[in-house]
Coordinates of C-alpha atoms in Angstrom, one line a residue:
X966 CA 0.1 0.2 0.0
X967 CA 1.2 3.6 -0.9
X968 CA 0.7 6.6 0.8
X969 CA -2.2 7.5 -2.2
X970 CA -4.3 5.1 -0.3
X971 CA -3.8 5.5 3.1
X972 CA -6.9 8.2 3.8
X973 CA -7.3 9.6 6.9
X974 CA -10.6 9.6 8.6
X975 CA -10.5 12.5 11.3
X976 CA -8.3 16.1 11.5
X977 CA -5.2 16.8 9.9
X978 CA -3.4 20.0 10.5
X979 CA -0.2 21.4 10.1
X980 CA 1.8 24.3 11.9
X981 CA 5.1 25.6 10.1
X982 CA 7.6 27.4 12.5
X983 CA 10.3 29.8 11.4
X984 CA 13.1 31.3 13.3
X985 CA 14.7 35.0 13.5
X986 CA 16.6 37.1 15.7
X987 CA 14.7 39.9 16.2
X988 CA 15.2 43.9 18.1
X989 CA 12.4 46.0 18.2
X990 CA 12.7 49.1 16.5
X991 CA 10.1 51.9 17.1
X992 CA 8.0 53.8 14.1
X993 CA 6.2 56.3 13.7
X994 CA 3.4 54.3 11.9
X995 CA -0.3 55.2 13.5
X996 CA -3.3 52.6 13.9
X997 CA -6.0 55.1 15.5
X998 CA -8.0 53.8 12.3
X999 CA -6.3 50.6 12.2
X1000 CA -6.9 49.2 15.5
X1001 CA -11.1 49.9 15.1
X1002 CA -11.4 47.9 11.7
X1003 CA -8.3 44.9 12.0
X1004 CA -10.2 41.4 11.6
X1005 CA -8.6 38.1 13.2
X1006 CA -8.1 35.3 10.6
X1007 CA -10.6 33.0 12.0
X1008 CA -11.4 29.7 10.8
X1009 CA -15.7 30.6 10.2
X1010 CA -18.2 28.6 8.2
X1011 CA -17.8 30.3 4.9
X1012 CA -14.7 31.0 2.7
X1013 CA -12.5 33.2 4.2
X1014 CA -14.9 34.3 7.2
X1015 CA -13.4 36.1 10.1
X1016 CA -15.0 37.6 13.5
X1017 CA -15.1 41.3 13.3
X1018 CA -15.2 43.5 16.3
X1019 CA -19.0 45.2 16.8
X1020 CA -16.1 48.9 16.8
X1021 CA -14.9 47.7 13.7
X1022 CA -19.4 47.5 12.9
X1023 CA -20.0 50.7 13.1
X1024 CA -17.1 52.2 12.0
X1025 CA -18.0 50.7 8.5
X1026 CA -15.3 48.5 8.4
X1027 CA -12.8 47.1 5.1
X1028 CA -10.6 49.9 4.6
X1029 CA -7.4 49.1 3.1
X1030 CA -5.1 49.6 6.1
X1031 CA -2.5 47.6 7.0
X1032 CA -1.5 44.3 8.4
X1033 CA -0.9 44.3 12.3
X1034 CA 0.7 42.3 15.3
X1035 CA -1.3 42.4 18.2
X1036 CA -0.9 40.3 21.6
X1037 CA -2.9 37.0 21.1
X1038 CA -6.2 36.0 23.0
X1039 CA -6.8 32.6 24.1
X1040 CA -9.6 33.1 21.7
X1041 CA -7.1 33.0 18.9
X1042 CA -7.0 29.3 17.2
X1043 CA -3.0 28.7 18.9
X1044 CA -4.1 28.6 21.8
X1045 CA -8.0 26.4 20.7
X1046 CA -6.7 23.6 18.3
X1047 CA -9.1 22.1 16.6
X1048 CA -12.3 24.2 17.7
X1049 CA -14.2 25.9 15.4
X1050 CA -16.2 29.2 16.3
X1051 CA -19.1 28.0 15.4
X1052 CA -21.3 25.1 16.6
X1053 CA -20.6 21.3 16.2
X1054 CA -22.5 20.9 13.4
X1055 CA -23.7 22.3 10.5
X1056 CA -26.7 23.6 11.5
X1057 CA -28.2 27.1 12.4
X1058 CA -30.3 25.9 15.0
X1059 CA -29.6 26.8 19.0
X1060 CA -29.4 23.0 20.7
X1061 CA -26.0 21.8 20.1
X1062 CA -24.3 24.6 22.5
X1063 CA -23.1 22.3 24.7
X1064 CA -21.8 19.5 21.8
X1065 CA -18.3 19.6 20.5
X1066 CA -16.8 21.1 17.3
X1067 CA -16.5 19.8 14.3
X1068 CA -13.6 17.3 15.1
X1069 CA -15.9 15.9 18.1
X1070 CA -13.6 17.9 20.3
X1071 CA -15.8 19.7 23.7
X1072 CA -16.0 22.9 23.5
X1073 CA -13.2 25.7 24.0
X1074 CA -12.7 26.3 27.5
X1075 CA -10.1 29.2 28.1
X1076 CA -9.6 28.7 31.4
X1077 CA -9.5 25.1 31.1
X1078 CA -6.4 25.6 28.7
X1079 CA -4.4 28.3 30.7
X1080 CA -4.6 26.1 33.7
X1081 CA -3.2 23.5 31.6
X1082 CA -0.7 25.8 29.6
X1083 CA 0.4 26.9 34.1
X1084 CA 0.7 23.5 35.8
X1085 CA 1.9 21.1 33.1
X1086 CA 5.2 21.9 34.0
X1087 CA 7.5 23.0 36.7
X1088 CA 8.2 27.0 37.7
X1089 CA 10.7 27.1 36.4
X1090 CA 9.6 25.9 32.3
X1091 CA 6.7 27.4 33.0
X1092 CA 8.1 31.0 33.8
X1093 CA 10.3 30.5 30.7
X1094 CA 7.7 29.4 27.9
X1095 CA 5.5 31.8 29.4
X1096 CA 6.4 34.6 31.1
X1097 CA 9.2 35.3 29.4
X1098 CA 7.7 35.5 25.5
X1099 CA 5.2 37.2 24.1
X1100 CA 2.8 35.6 21.8
X1101 CA 1.3 38.1 18.6
X1102 CA -1.3 37.0 16.3
X1103 CA -1.1 38.8 12.5
X1104 CA -4.2 40.7 12.0
X1105 CA -5.9 41.9 8.8
X1106 CA -7.5 45.3 8.5
X1107 CA -10.9 44.4 7.5
X1108 CA -12.9 41.0 6.2
X1109 CA -12.0 41.2 3.0
X1110 CA -8.4 41.8 3.1
X1111 CA -8.2 38.8 5.4
X1112 CA -9.8 37.1 2.3
X1113 CA -5.9 36.9 1.2
X1114 CA -4.6 34.3 3.3
X1115 CA -6.8 31.2 1.9
X1116 CA -4.2 29.0 0.4
X1117 CA -5.7 26.7 -2.2
X1118 CA -2.7 23.6 -3.4
X1119 CA -2.9 21.3 -5.8
X1120 CA -0.5 18.5 -6.8
X1121 CA -0.5 15.7 -9.4
X1122 CA 0.8 12.4 -8.1
X1123 CA 3.2 10.7 -10.3
X1124 CA 1.9 8.3 -12.7
X1125 CA -1.7 9.9 -12.6
X1126 CA -2.8 12.4 -14.7
X1127 CA -5.4 13.2 -11.7
X1128 CA -4.5 16.5 -9.7
X1129 CA -5.3 16.7 -6.3
X1130 CA -7.1 20.3 -5.1
X1131 CA -7.0 21.4 -1.4
X1132 CA -8.9 23.9 0.1
X1133 CA -6.6 24.3 3.3
X1134 CA -7.8 26.3 5.7
X1135 CA -5.3 29.2 7.1
X1136 CA -6.6 29.1 11.1
X1137 CA -3.6 32.1 12.0
X1138 CA -0.3 33.9 11.3
X1139 CA 1.5 34.2 15.1
X1140 CA 4.8 36.0 15.9
X1141 CA 6.3 34.4 19.2
X1142 CA 8.9 36.8 20.9
X1143 CA 11.1 35.2 23.9
X1144 CA 12.7 37.4 25.8
X1145 CA 10.8 39.6 25.2
X1146 CA 11.8 42.9 27.5
X1147 CA 8.8 44.0 29.4
X1148 CA 9.9 47.7 30.6
X1149 CA 8.3 48.4 26.8
X1150 CA 5.4 48.1 28.0
X1151 CA 5.6 48.9 31.6
X1152 CA 7.0 52.8 30.8
X1153 CA 6.7 52.8 27.6
X1154 CA 3.1 54.7 28.0
X1155 CA 1.3 57.4 25.4
X1156 CA 2.9 56.3 22.3
X1157 CA 5.6 57.7 22.8
X1158 CA 7.8 55.1 22.0
X1159 CA 10.6 56.3 24.4
X1160 CA 11.8 53.0 25.6
X1161 CA 14.2 52.1 22.5
X1162 CA 15.2 49.1 23.1
X1163 CA 16.6 49.8 19.3
X1164 CA 19.0 51.7 20.7
X1165 CA 21.3 49.5 22.2
X1166 CA 24.4 48.8 20.7
X1167 CA 23.8 45.2 19.9
X1168 CA 21.0 43.1 20.4
X1169 CA 21.7 40.0 22.6
X1170 CA 21.4 36.3 21.0
X1171 CA 18.8 35.4 23.4
X1172 CA 16.6 37.5 21.6
X1173 CA 14.9 35.5 19.3
X1174 CA 11.5 34.8 17.6
X1175 CA 9.7 32.1 15.7
X1176 CA 7.2 33.1 12.7
X1177 CA 4.3 30.7 13.1
X1178 CA 1.8 29.4 10.5
X1179 CA -1.5 27.1 11.3
X1180 CA -2.9 25.2 8.0
X1181 CA -6.0 22.8 8.4
X1182 CA -6.5 20.0 6.1
X1183 CA -10.0 19.4 4.3
X1184 CA -11.8 16.6 4.7
X1185 CA -12.8 15.5 1.1
X1186 CA -10.4 16.4 -1.6
X1187 CA -11.5 17.7 -5.6
X1188 CA -10.4 15.8 -8.4
X1189 CA -8.9 17.8 -11.6
X1190 CA -9.6 15.7 -14.4
X1191 CA -6.9 15.9 -17.0
X1192 CA -8.3 18.4 -19.2
X1193 CA -8.3 20.6 -15.6
X1194 CA -11.8 20.7 -14.7
X1195 CA -13.4 20.2 -11.7
X1196 CA -14.4 16.7 -11.4
X1197 CA -18.2 15.9 -9.9
X1198 CA -15.9 13.6 -7.2
X1199 CA -14.5 13.5 -4.4
X1200 CA -11.8 12.1 -2.8
X1201 CA -10.8 11.7 1.0
X1202 CA -7.8 13.4 2.2
X1203 CA -4.9 11.2 1.8
X1204 CA -1.5 10.3 3.4
X1205 CA -0.1 11.7 0.4
X1206 CA -2.0 14.9 0.0
X1207 CA -0.5 15.7 4.2
X1208 CA 3.2 14.6 3.2
X1209 CA 2.9 16.7 0.1
X1210 CA 2.1 19.6 1.7
X1211 CA 4.4 19.4 4.4
X1212 CA 7.7 18.6 2.4
X1213 CA 7.0 21.6 0.1
X1214 CA 5.5 24.3 1.8
X1215 CA 7.8 24.0 4.6
X1216 CA 10.7 25.9 2.3
X1217 CA 11.2 29.4 3.2
X1218 CA 14.1 29.9 1.5
X1219 CA 15.7 28.0 -2.2
X1220 CA 17.0 24.6 -1.2
X1221 CA 18.9 23.8 -4.2
X1222 CA 18.8 25.4 -7.6
X1223 CA 15.5 24.0 -9.4
X1224 CA 13.6 23.2 -6.3
X1225 CA 10.9 24.9 -7.7
X1226 CA 10.0 22.5 -10.8
X1227 CA 10.2 19.7 -8.3
X1228 CA 6.4 20.5 -6.9
X1229 CA 6.9 23.3 -5.7
X1230 CA 5.5 25.8 -8.1
X1231 CA 2.7 23.4 -8.8
X1232 CA 1.3 23.4 -4.9
X1233 CA 2.0 27.0 -4.5
X1234 CA 0.5 28.3 -8.1
X1235 CA -2.6 29.7 -6.9
X1236 CA -1.7 30.6 -3.5
X1237 CA -0.1 34.9 -2.9
X1238 CA 3.6 35.2 -1.6
X1239 CA 2.7 38.7 -0.5
X1240 CA -1.4 39.1 1.7
X1241 CA -0.6 42.3 1.5
X1242 CA -0.4 42.6 -2.6
X1243 CA -1.8 41.3 -5.5
X1244 CA 0.6 38.5 -7.3
X1245 CA 0.4 34.7 -7.1
X1246 CA 3.5 31.9 -7.4
X1247 CA 2.1 31.3 -10.5
X1248 CA 2.0 34.9 -11.9
X1249 CA 6.0 34.6 -10.8
X1250 CA 6.9 31.3 -12.3
X1251 CA 5.0 32.2 -16.1
X1252 CA 7.0 35.6 -16.1
X1253 CA 10.0 33.2 -16.4
X1254 CA 8.1 32.1 -19.4
X1255 CA 9.9 29.0 -20.2
X1256 CA 13.4 30.6 -19.1
X1257 CA 15.3 30.0 -15.8
X1258 CA 14.1 31.9 -13.0
X1259 CA 16.0 35.2 -12.1
X1260 CA 16.5 34.1 -8.8
X1261 CA 14.6 38.3 -7.7
X1262 CA 11.6 35.7 -8.2
X1263 CA 13.3 32.6 -6.5
X1264 CA 13.2 35.2 -3.5
X1265 CA 10.2 36.0 -3.6
X1266 CA 8.7 33.0 -4.5
X1267 CA 9.9 31.1 -1.0
X1268 CA 11.5 33.8 0.8
X1269 CA 9.0 36.6 0.2
X1270 CA 6.1 33.9 1.4
X1271 CA 7.6 34.8 5.4
X1272 CA 9.8 38.1 5.1
X1273 CA 7.1 40.3 4.6
X1274 CA 5.2 39.7 7.8
X1275 CA 8.6 41.2 9.6
X1276 CA 7.5 44.3 8.1
X1277 CA 4.6 45.0 10.0
X1278 CA 4.5 46.7 12.7
X1279 CA 3.9 45.1 16.9
X1280 CA 1.0 47.9 18.2
X1281 CA 1.7 46.9 22.0
X1282 CA -0.9 48.2 24.9
X1283 CA 0.7 50.0 28.0
X1284 CA -0.2 49.5 31.3
X1285 CA 0.3 53.0 31.5
X1286 CA -1.9 53.6 29.2
X1287 CA -1.8 54.3 25.5
X1288 CA 0.0 52.5 22.5
X1289 CA 3.4 51.7 21.2
X1290 CA 4.5 50.6 18.0
X1291 CA 7.2 48.7 16.7
X1292 CA 9.1 46.9 14.1
X1293 CA 10.1 43.5 14.5
X1294 CA 13.4 43.8 13.7
X1295 CA 15.3 47.5 11.9
X1296 CA 14.8 47.4 7.8
X1297 CA 17.8 46.4 7.1
X1298 CA 17.9 43.2 8.3
X1299 CA 15.1 42.2 6.3
X1300 CA 16.9 44.2 3.0
X1301 CA 19.8 42.2 4.1
X1302 CA 18.4 39.3 4.0
X1303 CA 16.8 40.0 0.3
X1304 CA 19.8 40.5 -0.9
X1305 CA 21.9 37.7 0.3
X1306 CA 19.6 35.5 -0.9
X1307 CA 19.5 37.5 -4.1
X1308 CA 23.2 37.4 -4.6
X1309 CA 24.5 34.1 -3.1
X1310 CA 27.5 37.4 -2.4
X1311 CA 29.1 36.8 1.2
X1312 CA 30.6 40.8 2.0
X1313 CA 34.3 41.0 3.8
X1314 CA 35.1 43.2 6.5
X1315 CA 37.5 45.3 5.3
X1316 CA 39.8 45.6 8.1
X1317 CA 41.2 42.2 7.4
X1318 CA 39.6 40.8 10.0
X1319 CA 36.9 37.9 10.8
X1320 CA 33.4 38.2 9.5
X1321 CA 30.8 41.3 10.5
X1322 CA 28.0 40.4 12.8
X1323 CA 25.8 38.0 11.4
X1324 CA 23.0 40.7 10.7
X1325 CA 25.4 42.6 8.6
X1326 CA 26.0 39.4 6.1
X1327 CA 22.3 37.6 6.0
X1328 CA 20.2 39.9 8.2
X1329 CA 17.5 37.6 9.7
X1330 CA 18.5 34.3 8.2
X1331 CA 20.8 33.7 10.8
X1332 CA 19.4 29.9 11.7
X1333 CA 21.4 27.4 9.5
X1334 CA 18.4 25.6 8.0
X1335 CA 15.8 26.3 5.3
X1336 CA 12.8 24.8 6.4
X1337 CA 10.3 25.8 8.9
X1338 CA 10.1 23.5 11.8
X1339 CA 6.6 21.7 11.3
X1340 CA 4.5 20.5 13.8
X1341 CA 1.8 18.2 12.5
X1342 CA -0.3 15.6 13.4
X1343 CA -3.6 13.8 11.5
X1344 CA -6.3 11.1 12.3
X1345 CA -5.8 7.8 11.3
X1346 CA -6.2 4.0 12.0
X1347 CA -2.9 3.4 12.5
X1348 CA -2.8 -0.6 11.1
X1349 CA -2.0 1.2 8.2
X1350 CA 1.0 2.4 9.1
X1351 CA 1.6 -1.1 11.5
X1352 CA 3.9 -3.2 9.3
X1353 CA 3.2 -7.3 10.1
X1354 CA 4.9 -8.6 7.7
X1355 CA 8.6 -6.5 9.0
X1356 CA 7.3 -7.4 12.4
X1357 CA 7.4 -11.4 11.7
X1358 CA 10.5 -11.4 9.9
X1359 CA 12.4 -9.2 12.9
X1360 CA 14.7 -11.0 15.0
X1361 CA 14.8 -8.1 17.2
X1362 CA 12.5 -7.8 20.0
X1363 CA 12.5 -4.4 19.3
X1364 CA 8.4 -2.5 18.2
X1365 CA 10.3 -0.8 16.3
X1366 CA 10.6 -2.6 14.0
X1367 CA 7.0 -2.8 12.6
X1368 CA 6.5 0.6 11.7
X1369 CA 6.4 1.5 8.0
X1370 CA 8.5 3.4 5.8
X1371 CA 4.8 5.5 6.1
X1372 CA 5.5 6.4 9.6
X1373 CA 9.2 7.0 9.1
X1374 CA 8.6 9.6 6.1
X1375 CA 5.2 11.0 8.3
X1376 CA 7.7 11.9 11.1
X1377 CA 10.8 12.9 9.0
X1378 CA 8.7 15.0 6.8
X1379 CA 9.3 13.9 3.3
X1380 CA 7.3 13.5 -0.3
X1381 CA 5.2 10.6 -0.4
X1382 CA 5.9 7.6 -2.4
X1383 CA 3.8 5.7 -4.8
X1384 CA 6.5 2.3 -3.3
X1385 CA 3.8 -0.4 -2.5
X1386 CA 5.9 -1.7 -0.1
X1387 CA 6.5 -0.2 3.5
X1388 CA 9.1 -1.7 4.9
X1389 CA 11.8 0.7 5.8
X1390 CA 15.6 0.6 5.2
X1391 CA 17.8 -0.7 7.8
X1392 CA 18.8 2.9 9.0
X1393 CA 15.0 4.2 8.7
X1394 CA 14.3 1.7 11.1
X1395 CA 17.0 2.9 13.6
X1396 CA 16.2 5.7 13.1
X1397 CA 12.7 6.3 13.6
X1398 CA 13.4 3.7 16.6
X1399 CA 14.8 6.7 18.5
X1400 CA 12.7 9.0 18.0
X1401 CA 9.1 7.5 18.6
X1402 CA 7.3 7.3 21.5
X1403 CA 5.2 4.1 21.9
X1404 CA 3.4 4.6 25.4
X1405 CA -0.4 4.6 23.6
X1406 CA 0.6 3.0 20.6
X1407 CA -2.1 0.6 22.0
X1408 CA -4.8 3.1 21.7
X1409 CA -3.9 3.9 18.3
X1410 CA -1.6 6.6 18.7
X1411 CA 2.0 7.0 18.5
X1412 CA 4.4 10.3 18.7
X1413 CA 7.5 11.2 16.5
X1414 CA 10.3 13.7 16.9
X1415 CA 13.4 15.0 15.0
X1416 CA 15.0 18.6 15.5
X1417 CA 12.8 20.0 12.7
X1418 CA 9.7 18.2 13.2
X1419 CA 7.0 16.8 15.4
X1420 CA 4.2 14.4 14.8
X1421 CA 1.1 12.9 15.9
X1422 CA -0.8 10.3 14.8
X1423 CA -3.6 8.6 16.7
X1424 CA -7.0 7.2 16.1
X1425 CA -9.8 9.2 14.5
X1426 CA -12.7 9.5 16.4
X1427 CA -15.8 6.7 16.4
X1428 CA -18.3 7.6 13.7
X1429 CA -22.1 8.7 14.7
X1430 CA -25.2 7.8 12.7
X1431 CA -24.4 10.7 10.1
X1432 CA -20.9 9.2 9.1
X1433 CA -19.7 12.4 11.3
X1434 CA -17.3 12.7 14.5
X1435 CA -19.7 13.0 17.7
X1436 CA -18.3 14.3 20.9
X1437 CA -19.1 11.7 22.9
X1438 CA -16.0 10.4 21.4
X1439 CA -13.5 13.2 21.4
X1440 CA -13.4 12.0 25.4
X1441 CA -11.8 8.6 24.1
X1442 CA -9.6 10.6 22.2
X1443 CA -8.3 14.0 24.4
X1444 CA -4.7 13.7 22.7
X1445 CA -5.0 16.5 19.5
X1446 CA -5.1 20.1 21.8
X1447 CA -2.7 18.5 23.9
X1448 CA -0.3 18.2 21.2
X1449 CA -1.1 21.7 19.7
X1450 CA -0.9 22.8 23.1
X1451 CA 1.0 22.3 26.6
X1452 CA 3.4 19.9 24.4
X1453 CA 3.8 22.6 21.4
X1454 CA 5.0 24.9 24.2
X1455 CA 7.7 22.5 25.1
X1456 CA 8.6 22.2 21.9
X1457 CA 9.1 25.8 21.2
X1458 CA 11.0 26.0 24.2
X1459 CA 13.8 23.5 23.3
X1460 CA 13.5 24.7 20.1
X1461 CA 14.4 28.1 21.1
X1462 CA 17.4 26.9 22.8
X1463 CA 18.4 25.1 20.1
X1464 CA 17.8 28.0 17.7
X1465 CA 19.8 30.6 20.2
X1466 CA 22.7 27.6 21.0
X1467 CA 23.5 27.2 17.5
X1468 CA 23.4 31.1 17.8
X1469 CA 25.5 31.7 19.8
X1470 CA 28.4 29.3 18.5
X1471 CA 28.1 31.3 15.2
X1472 CA 29.0 34.6 17.3
X1473 CA 31.6 33.2 19.0
X1474 CA 33.4 31.8 16.0
X1475 CA 32.9 35.8 14.5
X1476 CA 35.1 37.1 17.0
X1477 CA 38.8 38.8 15.6
X1478 CA 40.6 36.5 15.9
X1479 CA 43.0 37.0 18.9
X1480 CA 45.7 40.0 17.9
X1481 CA 49.4 39.1 18.0
X1482 CA 51.9 40.6 20.3
X1483 CA 52.2 44.5 20.6
X1484 CA 55.4 44.1 18.6
X1485 CA 54.0 41.9 15.3
X1486 CA 51.3 44.4 15.6
X1487 CA 51.3 46.2 12.0
X1488 CA 48.4 48.9 12.9
X1489 CA 45.7 50.3 14.7
X1490 CA 43.3 47.6 13.6
X1491 CA 45.3 44.7 15.5
X1492 CA 45.1 46.7 18.5
X1493 CA 41.2 47.2 18.7
X1494 CA 40.9 43.9 17.9
X1495 CA 42.2 42.8 21.2
X1496 CA 39.2 44.8 23.1
X1497 CA 36.9 43.9 20.7
X1498 CA 38.0 40.2 20.9
X1499 CA 37.5 40.7 24.9
X1500 CA 34.3 42.1 25.5
X1501 CA 32.9 39.7 22.7
X1502 CA 34.0 36.8 24.5
X1503 CA 32.4 38.3 27.6
X1504 CA 29.4 38.8 25.9
X1505 CA 29.1 34.9 24.5
X1506 CA 29.8 34.1 28.3
X1507 CA 27.6 35.5 29.5
X1508 CA 24.5 34.8 27.3
X1509 CA 25.2 31.5 27.5
X1510 CA 25.4 31.9 31.4
X1511 CA 22.0 33.4 31.3
X1512 CA 20.3 30.1 28.1
X1513 CA 20.9 27.6 31.0
X1514 CA 20.2 29.4 34.1
X1515 CA 16.9 30.0 32.1
X1516 CA 16.0 27.3 29.6
X1517 CA 17.6 24.2 30.2
X1518 CA 15.9 23.0 33.7
X1519 CA 16.8 20.2 35.5
X1520 CA 13.6 18.3 33.7
X1521 CA 10.4 20.3 32.2
X1522 CA 7.8 18.4 33.5
X1523 CA 6.9 16.3 36.2
X1524 CA 3.5 14.9 34.8
X1525 CA 4.8 11.0 33.4
X1526 CA 3.7 12.0 30.0
X1527 CA 5.3 14.9 30.1
X1528 CA 8.3 14.2 31.7
X1529 CA 9.1 11.3 29.2
X1530 CA 8.2 13.3 25.9
X1531 CA 10.6 16.2 27.1
X1532 CA 13.2 14.0 27.4
X1533 CA 13.3 12.5 24.5
X1534 CA 12.5 15.4 22.8
X1535 CA 15.5 17.2 24.4
X1536 CA 17.4 14.4 23.0
X1537 CA 16.4 14.7 19.0
X1538 CA 16.5 18.7 19.4
X1539 CA 20.2 17.6 20.6
X1540 CA 20.2 20.1 23.5
X1541 CA 22.5 19.2 26.2
X1542 CA 24.8 18.1 23.6
X1543 CA 25.4 20.9 22.3
X1544 CA 25.2 23.0 25.3
X1545 CA 28.1 21.0 26.4
X1546 CA 29.5 20.6 23.0
X1547 CA 29.5 24.9 23.3
X1548 CA 30.5 25.3 26.9
X1549 CA 33.6 23.6 26.8
X1550 CA 34.7 25.3 23.3
X1551 CA 33.6 29.1 25.4
X1552 CA 36.5 27.6 28.3
X1553 CA 39.1 26.8 25.2
X1554 CA 38.8 29.5 24.1
X1555 CA 39.2 31.8 27.2
X1556 CA 41.9 29.9 28.4
X1557 CA 43.7 30.4 25.0
X1558 CA 42.9 34.0 24.8
X1559 CA 43.5 34.7 28.6

């Protein structure tokens, strides 16, 4: 059985996470009218439907204002996984007030979600994950503008002439900023932007954030015949659809020359790469007219899907009253990232010493990966990824021998395969064994992790008499909310730790070389390098010490499954190995320079 033959009977959702350094920079943007007309990207019953604040309706709404970031509330989908804004069915009657949502989950309870997030972890982990971070949601300036976020994807499986069209739902775009400077809110009343973190000498490596985009898969897929026409028939969502979308949507940088011709441009052809503007990726490809795409067009088709969000202002409600307005980073960082992706040039320092700070070369592209981190879940029968033939022929008692290559591809975020043989290679069996959590396998659930992904496969809820998932069945499968809730909090904290460790390691490598003895110094550059190297090493040591103290607790949770998952994910992220290796390197460099 190949990936296209495996049906996804229940909900499927994927979250894509892109890391970036931030350095809050004041802006003179005013939002007096914008805040009265903004609309949250929220899932509704109709295409592009949003919930508009009453103030917007009074003001007329729909004005062409800018997209803005405002602080997320418990009503935003990032805190309420799989819970629809509507009732449990498509009827308009009020008799389903206490029913579950379309996915068979109980209605959202904001207090319960907040209670879980506050009490699931040990106090120091709670403080790291929540007290030191802020989450913002991207708000559309109007209901009409929010429709630009609709993502219609399509692809043609290998060996067929029929395309599969997926009407995805964009649940929201979010930004999570760790080590958020709280004094901006406490003292920045009146909107005067007097608390300017952007005038500091340099940003800290601990100031990193994440762009987060949530996609929900449709239950049914529209079939497109070889003539390009929609067929009356539809098909169930298949594992191959999820694999195709996860693998291609995750790229925010061009991974290699020609990648756009291997399904990327076809899948995303109907999507806008910038929700603020007209223009789709198909138009970018068509502009090349069969010729090799220029690097500027390639940059727009990949980086352009993400970096425009970093140009949108953050609006802070200050404790003292009023509002202040900030950009996530200096405009120069965005410009340099675009230039770097377009030219591939690496500038050199004119004084002959080592490379300049990372932002001066790469802009915000300081994390060494071209893929977004993928957090994905499907509800399907576990029997489809169980390989009884491999289990029967294996001399090993390890349960990993029963894992099929379908599960390997799902966890590793790979393209679907047309190979009907589900037997993984010996290497894949070894790889997946150490990355799978099996505590609830007897209930049809598996968790899998790597440093670039988190995957959850769970049994679909039992169908009711109408063939839909019933709310009563949700009590038997409460793990979907938890996976996108507290488990994602844990994963993001560990991903943040990994990102910052790699950034500190990069900063250490980019410090000026130790200067020669004074008698051998050629010019003032050599003597200046001594001060730069010494002060830079002090900063590296301080940042590594603070990261270790705040974000590497002995344990993250004393809840049994939380503790076991944290230990597995911590290992898959290489967090402790990276921290130990970096600490040794700092010690060696300090001894040599001392």
